[in-house]
Amino acid sequence: MSQNAAVSEPIVPENANEHCPGPESEMAGKADNCEGCPNKKICESAPKGPDPDLGEISEKLKHVRHKILVLSGKGGVGKSTFAAQLSFILSDDETKNVGLLDVDITGPSIPTVTGCADMIVHETASGWTPVYVRDNLAVMSIGFLLESSDKAVIWRGPRKNGMIKQFLKDVDWADLGDEETGAQGLDYLIVDTPPGTTDEHLSIATYLRESGIDGAVLITTPQEVALQDVRKEIDFCRKAKINIIGLVENMATFICPHCEHSNPIFKPTTGGAAALCSELNIPFLGSLPLDPRIGKSCDYGVPFVESHPESPAAQAYLEIVKEIQNRL
Amino acid sequence: MAGSTNFPGLEKVKHIVLVLSGKGGVGKSSVSVQLAVALKELGNKVGILDLDLCGPSIPRMLGVEKSKIHQASSGWVPVYITPDRNFSVMSIGFLLPDKNSSVVWRGPKKSAMIKQFLTDVYWGDLDYLIIDTPPGTSDEHLSVVENLQALKLDGAILVTTPQAVSLVDVRKELNFCHEVKLPVLGLVENMSGYVCTNCKECTNIFSSGGGKKLAEEFKLNFFGSVPIDPSLVEQLDISATGCDEFERYSKFIQQYKSSALYEIFTNFSISLQNSLN
């Protein structure tokens, strides 16, 4: 077990007192500076010290070469769609092994968009065996653990965190393709997240701190209401010390299938994602058009680039994925 | 259980309605805003409480993102959208130092903030308080339901888009309402079609009819299908620079009244009023 589990700086809440010892430190909630802090009670009751499970997670994920988070502040901008298509495209290269982990606990979409909604996950001696969508693409989601897709997962933060930890600790990714190709473990682990900047995001950042995250791909739509939430996500990445691989603008324009006229449905009233990228100095990875066939592919769980290779959206996807690979 | 004395600011609020959806980005906030606007134009006093702490959208949509909250002896005074003070809003957006700052909070802190919103905001006389929520079935939803159930919570309006992925999440939200014994007032299908500005041909970008089918399957009141209207996206998006907040609303309502959406939401509001009274 590693001795430096908590080397990086802790995330200090904004309204914390000056000289906050950090919510994860031994003194959290007990230090003199904690008197009067609105977070005192929460810090006091939280478990102290480096989490012993972190070492176990690192051990489990040591054969994962690249870990990429897919984040967005706003919901419904296409995180799961992008995460799924990214995984499909990466696994088109048969020499690469890809894992896709869905940490959206209360609204898992990955099973549907990867076409394995009816699958269940098996437990073996070495942990949970993920669902294989392709020989070299394994998927894990809470959706595989529910008896019925109608069932709601009504959990508060701590239970969601426990589940995420278990996903990282107990899913047996290493199984992928190791006999034939000799390749051990995963080349890429893509983590799809729920919208926002809360428990799931903090947990994944904390649990993967030791084993290292390559970075986050942020997704947005062009209108200001969505961009505002991306600003918050960027702020989160900076606070949590997660490298930002870049920003993808989704649903940029809609090409009418009848007359090919280009319609900006979510009009970029403030310059869209490109303007935000240059303002906040983060890489712009590209724009994806709003093509109804993408949504359809997701409903049926088929790889969009494979089913419509000639479409401009497919080309845009391939370019963005190449850009991401270049930046790793 | 909590009595009404625990929520003095809500004492004079007649109806409280939650806007929920399992999936994000289906238009909860824009439905909340349009519902509130339509109810207001029907002569009601309305308020919107934005419980999306990590991604508050309501202030921007109503052009009041630069407003701040004032503290009065009776509690936090919400931000007024119209000069007659019949339309008020509360959101965490008003409490943040600037638009780049994020709220990175775990569950317990979010729950505490929501409790504070419910206890400390002085809404005054309201016919309807619309509560906009973040996506999912987690801390925020449990907190608001637990706090308000003993008091008065008329029920929830579910918002969905027509595609399968979104409907899966709405089923979960229905299951949530059932588990916490929250009545479902009805279902709205948003983004159900887009009329090309060039050829006037309607394309079902996110498929169609899914919401209605779901409503039939679960015997829910179906409030209707709302088409995609890029001009609404734009209106909710443009910054309020150069005019004061009241002016922004009168401009907005002028334009909005001429759109097809206004009629849809007016009918929706009337049917909601009838079901609650």
Coordinates of C-alpha atoms in Angstrom, one line a residue, chain A residues 2 21 32 54 60 105 131 139 158 176 195 198 259 261 321:
Chain A
S2 CA 1.3 3.4 -0.9
P21 CA -6.9 22.2 7.3
D32 CA -8.9 25.8 16.0
L54 CA -7.2 3.9 -2.5
K60 CA -6.7 -2.9 -9.6
I105 CA -25.9 6.2 -10.5
V131 CA -20.4 -6.6 -20.0
V139 CA -18.9 -1.8 -20.1
P158 CA -22.6 8.4 0.6
L176 CA -9.8 -8.0 -21.6
P195 CA -24.2 16.3 -14.7
T198 CA -21.0 17.0 -6.7
C259 CA -33.6 20.6 -47.6
H261 CA -30.6 23.9 -44.6
V321 CA -11.2 11.3 -31.2

